[in-house]
Short mmCIF file of C-alpha atoms in Angstrom, two decimals:
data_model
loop_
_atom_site.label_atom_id
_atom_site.label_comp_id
_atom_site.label_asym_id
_atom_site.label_seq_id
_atom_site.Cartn_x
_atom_site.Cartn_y
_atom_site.Cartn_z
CA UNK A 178 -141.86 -86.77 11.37
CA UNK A 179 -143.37 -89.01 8.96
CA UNK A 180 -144.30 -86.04 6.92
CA UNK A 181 -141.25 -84.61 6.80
CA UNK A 182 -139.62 -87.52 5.37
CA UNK A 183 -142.47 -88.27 2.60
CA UNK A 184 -141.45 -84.35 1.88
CA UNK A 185 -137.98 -85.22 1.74
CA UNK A 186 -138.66 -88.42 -0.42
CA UNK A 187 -140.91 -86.89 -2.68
CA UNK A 188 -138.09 -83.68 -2.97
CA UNK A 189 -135.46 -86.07 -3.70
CA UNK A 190 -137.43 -88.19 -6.45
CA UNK A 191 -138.61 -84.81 -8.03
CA UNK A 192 -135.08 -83.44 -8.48
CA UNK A 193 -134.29 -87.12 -10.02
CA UNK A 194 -137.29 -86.49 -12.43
CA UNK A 195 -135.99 -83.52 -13.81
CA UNK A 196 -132.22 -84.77 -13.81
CA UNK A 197 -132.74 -87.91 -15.35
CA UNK A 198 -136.20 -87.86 -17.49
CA UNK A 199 -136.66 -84.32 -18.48
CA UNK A 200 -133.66 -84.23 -20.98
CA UNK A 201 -135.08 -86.60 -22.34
CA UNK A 202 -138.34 -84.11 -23.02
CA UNK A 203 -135.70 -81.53 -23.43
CA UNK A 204 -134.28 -83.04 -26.25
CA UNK A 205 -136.34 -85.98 -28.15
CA UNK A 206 -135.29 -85.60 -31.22
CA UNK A 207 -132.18 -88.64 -32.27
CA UNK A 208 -131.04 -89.43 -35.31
CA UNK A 209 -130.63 -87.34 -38.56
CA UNK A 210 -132.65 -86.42 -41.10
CA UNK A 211 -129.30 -86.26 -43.46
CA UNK A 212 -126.29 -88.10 -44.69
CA UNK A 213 -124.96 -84.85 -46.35
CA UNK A 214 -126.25 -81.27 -47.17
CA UNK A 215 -125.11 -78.64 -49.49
CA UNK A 216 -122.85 -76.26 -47.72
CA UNK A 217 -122.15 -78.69 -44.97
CA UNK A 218 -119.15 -77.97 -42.96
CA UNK A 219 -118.21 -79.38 -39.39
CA UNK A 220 -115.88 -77.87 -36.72
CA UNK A 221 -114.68 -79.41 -33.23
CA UNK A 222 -116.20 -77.58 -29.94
CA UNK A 223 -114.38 -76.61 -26.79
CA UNK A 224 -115.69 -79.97 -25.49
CA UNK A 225 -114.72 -81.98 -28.30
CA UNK A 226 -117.96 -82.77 -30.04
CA UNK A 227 -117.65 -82.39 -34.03
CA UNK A 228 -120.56 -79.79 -34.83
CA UNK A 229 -122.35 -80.37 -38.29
CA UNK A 230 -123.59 -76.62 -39.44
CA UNK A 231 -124.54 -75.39 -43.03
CA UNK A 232 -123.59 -71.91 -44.79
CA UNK A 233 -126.54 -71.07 -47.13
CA UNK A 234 -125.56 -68.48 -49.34
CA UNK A 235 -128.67 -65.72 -50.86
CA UNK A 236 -128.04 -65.08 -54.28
CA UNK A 237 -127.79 -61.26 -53.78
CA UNK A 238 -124.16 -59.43 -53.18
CA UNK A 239 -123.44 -58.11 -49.99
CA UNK A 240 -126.26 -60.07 -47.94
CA UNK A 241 -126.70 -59.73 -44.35
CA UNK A 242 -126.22 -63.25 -42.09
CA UNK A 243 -128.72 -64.82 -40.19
CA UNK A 244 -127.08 -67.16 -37.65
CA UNK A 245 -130.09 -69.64 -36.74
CA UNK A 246 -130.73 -71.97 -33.94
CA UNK A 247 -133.42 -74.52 -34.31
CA UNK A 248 -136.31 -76.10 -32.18
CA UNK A 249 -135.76 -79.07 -29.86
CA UNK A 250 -137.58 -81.67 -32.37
CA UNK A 251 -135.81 -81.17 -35.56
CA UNK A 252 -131.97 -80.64 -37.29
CA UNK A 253 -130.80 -78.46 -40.04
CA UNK A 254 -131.80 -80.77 -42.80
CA UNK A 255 -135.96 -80.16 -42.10
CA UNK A 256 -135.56 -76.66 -41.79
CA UNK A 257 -134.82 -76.58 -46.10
CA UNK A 258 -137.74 -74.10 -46.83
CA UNK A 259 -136.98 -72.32 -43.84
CA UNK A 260 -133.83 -71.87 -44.93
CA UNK A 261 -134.79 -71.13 -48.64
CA UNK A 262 -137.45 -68.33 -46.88
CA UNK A 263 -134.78 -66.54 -45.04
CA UNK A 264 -132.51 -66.44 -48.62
CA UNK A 265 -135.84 -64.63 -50.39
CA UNK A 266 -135.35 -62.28 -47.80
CA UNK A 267 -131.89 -61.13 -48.93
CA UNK A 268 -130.09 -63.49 -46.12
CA UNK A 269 -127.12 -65.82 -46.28
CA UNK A 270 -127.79 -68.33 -43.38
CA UNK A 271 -125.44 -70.41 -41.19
CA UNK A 272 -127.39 -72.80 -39.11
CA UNK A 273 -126.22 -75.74 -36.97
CA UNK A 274 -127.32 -79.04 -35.10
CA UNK A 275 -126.94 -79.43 -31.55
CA UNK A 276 -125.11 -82.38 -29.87
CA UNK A 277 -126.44 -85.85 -30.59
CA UNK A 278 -128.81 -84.08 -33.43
CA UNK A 279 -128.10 -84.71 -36.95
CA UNK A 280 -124.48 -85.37 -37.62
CA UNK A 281 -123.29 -83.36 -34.60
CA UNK A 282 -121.82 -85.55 -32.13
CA UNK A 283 -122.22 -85.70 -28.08
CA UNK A 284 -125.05 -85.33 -25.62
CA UNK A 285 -127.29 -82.43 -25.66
CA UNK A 286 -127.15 -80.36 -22.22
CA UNK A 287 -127.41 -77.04 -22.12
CA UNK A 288 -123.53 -76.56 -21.93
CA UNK A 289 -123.21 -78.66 -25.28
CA UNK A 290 -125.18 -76.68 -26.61
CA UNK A 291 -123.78 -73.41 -25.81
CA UNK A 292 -120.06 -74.93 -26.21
CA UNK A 293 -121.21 -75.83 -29.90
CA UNK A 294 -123.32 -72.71 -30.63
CA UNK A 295 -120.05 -70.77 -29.82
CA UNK A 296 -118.05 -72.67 -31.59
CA UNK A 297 -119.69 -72.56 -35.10
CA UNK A 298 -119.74 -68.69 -34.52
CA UNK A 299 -116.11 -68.49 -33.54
CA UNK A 300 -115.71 -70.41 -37.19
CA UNK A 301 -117.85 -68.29 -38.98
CA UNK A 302 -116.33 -64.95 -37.44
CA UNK A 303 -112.85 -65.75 -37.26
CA UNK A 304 -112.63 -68.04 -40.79
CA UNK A 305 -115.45 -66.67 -42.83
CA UNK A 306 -114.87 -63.59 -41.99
CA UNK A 307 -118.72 -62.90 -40.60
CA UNK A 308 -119.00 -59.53 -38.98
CA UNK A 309 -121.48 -59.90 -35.64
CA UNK A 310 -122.76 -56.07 -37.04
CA UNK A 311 -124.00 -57.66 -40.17
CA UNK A 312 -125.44 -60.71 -38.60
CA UNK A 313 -129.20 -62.09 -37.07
CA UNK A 314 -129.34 -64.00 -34.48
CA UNK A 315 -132.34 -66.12 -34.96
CA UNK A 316 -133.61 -68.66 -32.16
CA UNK A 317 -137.26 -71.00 -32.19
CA UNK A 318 -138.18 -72.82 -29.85
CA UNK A 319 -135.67 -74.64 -27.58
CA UNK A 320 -133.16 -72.33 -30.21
CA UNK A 321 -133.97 -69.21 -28.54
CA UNK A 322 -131.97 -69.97 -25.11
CA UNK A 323 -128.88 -70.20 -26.96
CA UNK A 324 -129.35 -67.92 -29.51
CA UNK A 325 -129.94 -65.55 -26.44
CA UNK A 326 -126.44 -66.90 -24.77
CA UNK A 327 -124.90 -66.03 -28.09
CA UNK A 328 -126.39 -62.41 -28.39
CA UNK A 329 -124.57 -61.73 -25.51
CA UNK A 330 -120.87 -62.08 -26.09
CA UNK A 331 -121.13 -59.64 -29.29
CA UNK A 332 -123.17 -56.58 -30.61
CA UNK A 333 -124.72 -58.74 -33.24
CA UNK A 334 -127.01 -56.81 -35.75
CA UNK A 335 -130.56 -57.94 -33.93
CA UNK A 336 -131.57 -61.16 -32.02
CA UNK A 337 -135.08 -62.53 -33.16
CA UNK A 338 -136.94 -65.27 -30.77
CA UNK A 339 -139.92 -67.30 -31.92
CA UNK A 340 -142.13 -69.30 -29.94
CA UNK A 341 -139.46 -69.20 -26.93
CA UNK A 342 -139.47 -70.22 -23.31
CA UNK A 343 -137.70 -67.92 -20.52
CA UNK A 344 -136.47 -70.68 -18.65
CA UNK A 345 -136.98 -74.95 -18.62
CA UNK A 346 -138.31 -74.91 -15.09
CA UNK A 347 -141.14 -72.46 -16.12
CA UNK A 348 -142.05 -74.78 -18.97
CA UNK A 349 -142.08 -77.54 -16.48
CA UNK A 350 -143.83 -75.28 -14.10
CA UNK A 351 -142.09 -76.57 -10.84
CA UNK A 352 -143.61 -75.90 -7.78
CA UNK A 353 -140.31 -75.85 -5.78
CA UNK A 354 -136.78 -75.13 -6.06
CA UNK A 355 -134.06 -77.33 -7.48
CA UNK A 356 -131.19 -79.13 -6.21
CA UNK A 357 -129.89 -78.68 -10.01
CA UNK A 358 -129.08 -75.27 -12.47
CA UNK A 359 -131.47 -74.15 -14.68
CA UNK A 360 -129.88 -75.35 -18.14
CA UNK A 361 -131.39 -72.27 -20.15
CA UNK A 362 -131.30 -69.46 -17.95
CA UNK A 363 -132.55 -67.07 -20.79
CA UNK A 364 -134.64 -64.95 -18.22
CA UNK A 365 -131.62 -63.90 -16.25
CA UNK A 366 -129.55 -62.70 -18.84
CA UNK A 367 -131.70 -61.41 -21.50
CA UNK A 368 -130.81 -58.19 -20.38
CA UNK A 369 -127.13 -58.78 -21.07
CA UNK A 370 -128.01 -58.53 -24.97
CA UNK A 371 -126.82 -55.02 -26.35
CA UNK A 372 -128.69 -55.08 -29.55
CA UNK A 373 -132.61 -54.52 -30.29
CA UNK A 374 -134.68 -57.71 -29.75
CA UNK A 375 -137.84 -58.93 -31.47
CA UNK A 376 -140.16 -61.73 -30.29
CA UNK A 377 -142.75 -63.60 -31.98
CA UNK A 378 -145.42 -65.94 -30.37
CA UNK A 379 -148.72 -66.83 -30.97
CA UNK A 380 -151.72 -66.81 -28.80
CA UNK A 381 -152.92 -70.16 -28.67
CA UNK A 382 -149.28 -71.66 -28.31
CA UNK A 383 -149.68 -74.67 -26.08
CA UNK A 384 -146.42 -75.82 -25.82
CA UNK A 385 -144.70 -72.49 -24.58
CA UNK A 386 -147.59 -69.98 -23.43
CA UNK A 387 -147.03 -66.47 -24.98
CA UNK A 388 -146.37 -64.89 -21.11
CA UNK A 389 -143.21 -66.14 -21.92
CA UNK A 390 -141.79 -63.88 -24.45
CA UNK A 391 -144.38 -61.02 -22.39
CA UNK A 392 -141.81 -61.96 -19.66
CA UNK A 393 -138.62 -61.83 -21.40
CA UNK A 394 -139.94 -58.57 -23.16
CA UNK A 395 -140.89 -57.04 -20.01
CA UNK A 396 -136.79 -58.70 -18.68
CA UNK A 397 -135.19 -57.24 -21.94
CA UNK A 398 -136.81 -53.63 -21.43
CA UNK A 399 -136.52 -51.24 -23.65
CA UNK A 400 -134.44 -52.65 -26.31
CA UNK A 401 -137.38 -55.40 -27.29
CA UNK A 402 -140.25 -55.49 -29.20
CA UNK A 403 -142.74 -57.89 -28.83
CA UNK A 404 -145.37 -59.37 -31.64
CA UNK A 405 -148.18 -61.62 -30.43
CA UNK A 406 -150.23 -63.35 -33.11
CA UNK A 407 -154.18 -64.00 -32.02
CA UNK A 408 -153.97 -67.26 -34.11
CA UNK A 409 -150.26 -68.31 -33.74
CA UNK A 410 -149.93 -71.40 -32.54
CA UNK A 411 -146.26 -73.20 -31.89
CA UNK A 412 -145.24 -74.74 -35.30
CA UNK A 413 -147.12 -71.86 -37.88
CA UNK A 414 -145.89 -68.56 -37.09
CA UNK A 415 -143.58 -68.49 -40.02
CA UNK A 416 -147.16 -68.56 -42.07
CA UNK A 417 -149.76 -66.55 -39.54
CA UNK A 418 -146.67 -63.80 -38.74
CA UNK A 419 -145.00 -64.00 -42.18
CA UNK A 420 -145.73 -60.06 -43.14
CA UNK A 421 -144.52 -58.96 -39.41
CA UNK A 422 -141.28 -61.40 -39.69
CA UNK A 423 -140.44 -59.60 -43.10
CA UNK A 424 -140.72 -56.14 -41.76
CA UNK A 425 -138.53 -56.96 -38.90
CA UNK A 426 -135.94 -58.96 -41.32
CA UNK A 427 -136.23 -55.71 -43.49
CA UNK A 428 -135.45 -53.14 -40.72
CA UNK A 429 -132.32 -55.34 -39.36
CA UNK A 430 -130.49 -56.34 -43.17
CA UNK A 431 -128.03 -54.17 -43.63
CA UNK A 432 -127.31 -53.25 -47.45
CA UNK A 433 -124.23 -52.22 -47.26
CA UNK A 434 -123.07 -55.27 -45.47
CA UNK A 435 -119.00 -55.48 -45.30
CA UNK A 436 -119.52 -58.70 -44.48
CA UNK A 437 -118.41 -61.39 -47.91
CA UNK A 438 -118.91 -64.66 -46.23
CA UNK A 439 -115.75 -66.76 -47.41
CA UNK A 440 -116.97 -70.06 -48.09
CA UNK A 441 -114.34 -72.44 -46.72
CA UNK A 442 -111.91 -74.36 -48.85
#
């Protein structure tokens, strides 16, 4: 009997573990690396957060999009040579923060941030004029769940995932189930996504082993392609994979883009 109830006890303090501290591991980043940005535009989510997001612009006519979703440790206004990077590469980029990073109000959950990843591509579609066949969907890190989400409600053009986990709880590597949802179910519904996939890890990635974009790959089927770097680690794939990320960013722009992002007035 006594057993029983230190099982209970100890079930019941590990589901207030992950309730109450995780998000906090989830999401450490607070604050903001910016007061203002070049291109900076914010629109209100279905929830009512204000989401701060940035439209890049390459300097070359009739550029694809690359709609990007960052890690869970930095905002859009670190990313800058990122950004810059994906231009070279004949992109115009719209990236966003995630509630309670940067100047993007709220808490981050993993609704918020679905609620505001929709939102800013509801915006771009709908006022800018974006077309989801001319557009990337790009996701690192913590960014791949909901870049994942978002590759499901449209064809988009390709959905790219670096350095991404298939779920929180396999992160966490829980040795029993939950009382609570997954917040980034990306292993269920990976599937869902009707365009091609590509996935980039590296090898000696500590923070997110590599089995699990092999698992998401393996999820996705045939529509995926997977890339594993032998000296990728989390934070350098941009640098160790930059030749494979090119080809991949090659093969997906479309030159004959209809898409003229309208830059908002």
């Amino acid at each position: 009997m006594l057993l029983l109830i230190g099982l209970a006890v100890s079930y019941i303090g590990l589901n207030f573990l992950v309730r109450w501290i995780y998000p906090r591991q989830l999401f450490p980043y607070r604050g903001s690396s910016y007061e203002s940005l070049p291109g900076l535009i914010t629109v209100k989510s279905g929830d009512g957060n204000e989401v701060a997001f940035i439209v890049q612009p390459s300097t070359e006519s009739g550029a694809s999009v690359l709609f990007y979703l960052h890690g869970n440790g930095e905002d859009i206004g670190t990313n800058a040579d990122r950004f810059a990077w994906f231009n070279d590469q004949g992109y115009t980029v719209i990236a966003l923060d995630y509630p309670g990073y940067g100047l993007t109000t709220g808490t981050p959950t993993g609704e918020s941030v679905r609620t505001a990843t929709l939102a800013v591509w509801e915006y771009a579609r709908d006022e800018m004029q974006v077309a989801a066949e001319d557009t990337v969907v790009w996701g690192r890190s913590l960014g791949g769940a909901p870049a994942t989400f978002l590759a499901t409600q449209e064809k988009f053009r390709g959905l790219v995932l670096e350095s991404t986990f298939r779920s929180v709880f396999a992160v966490a590597n829980l040795p029993v189930p939950l009382l609570i949802a997954e917040p980034f179910p990306t292993e269920s519904i990976i599937a869902e996504v009707p365009c091609p996939i590509f996935l980039f890890h590296g090898a000696l990635d500590r923070t997110i082993p590599a089995s699990h974009s092999q698992k998401l790959a393996e999820e996705a089927g045939d529509s995926a392609e997977l890339f594993l770097f032998p000296e990728g680690e989390h934070n350098n794939l941009r640098f160790v994979g930059e030749n494979e990320m090119i080809q991949v960013l090659n093969t997906l722009r479309r030159r004959d883009a209809t898409s003229e992002v309208k830059q908002p007035h």
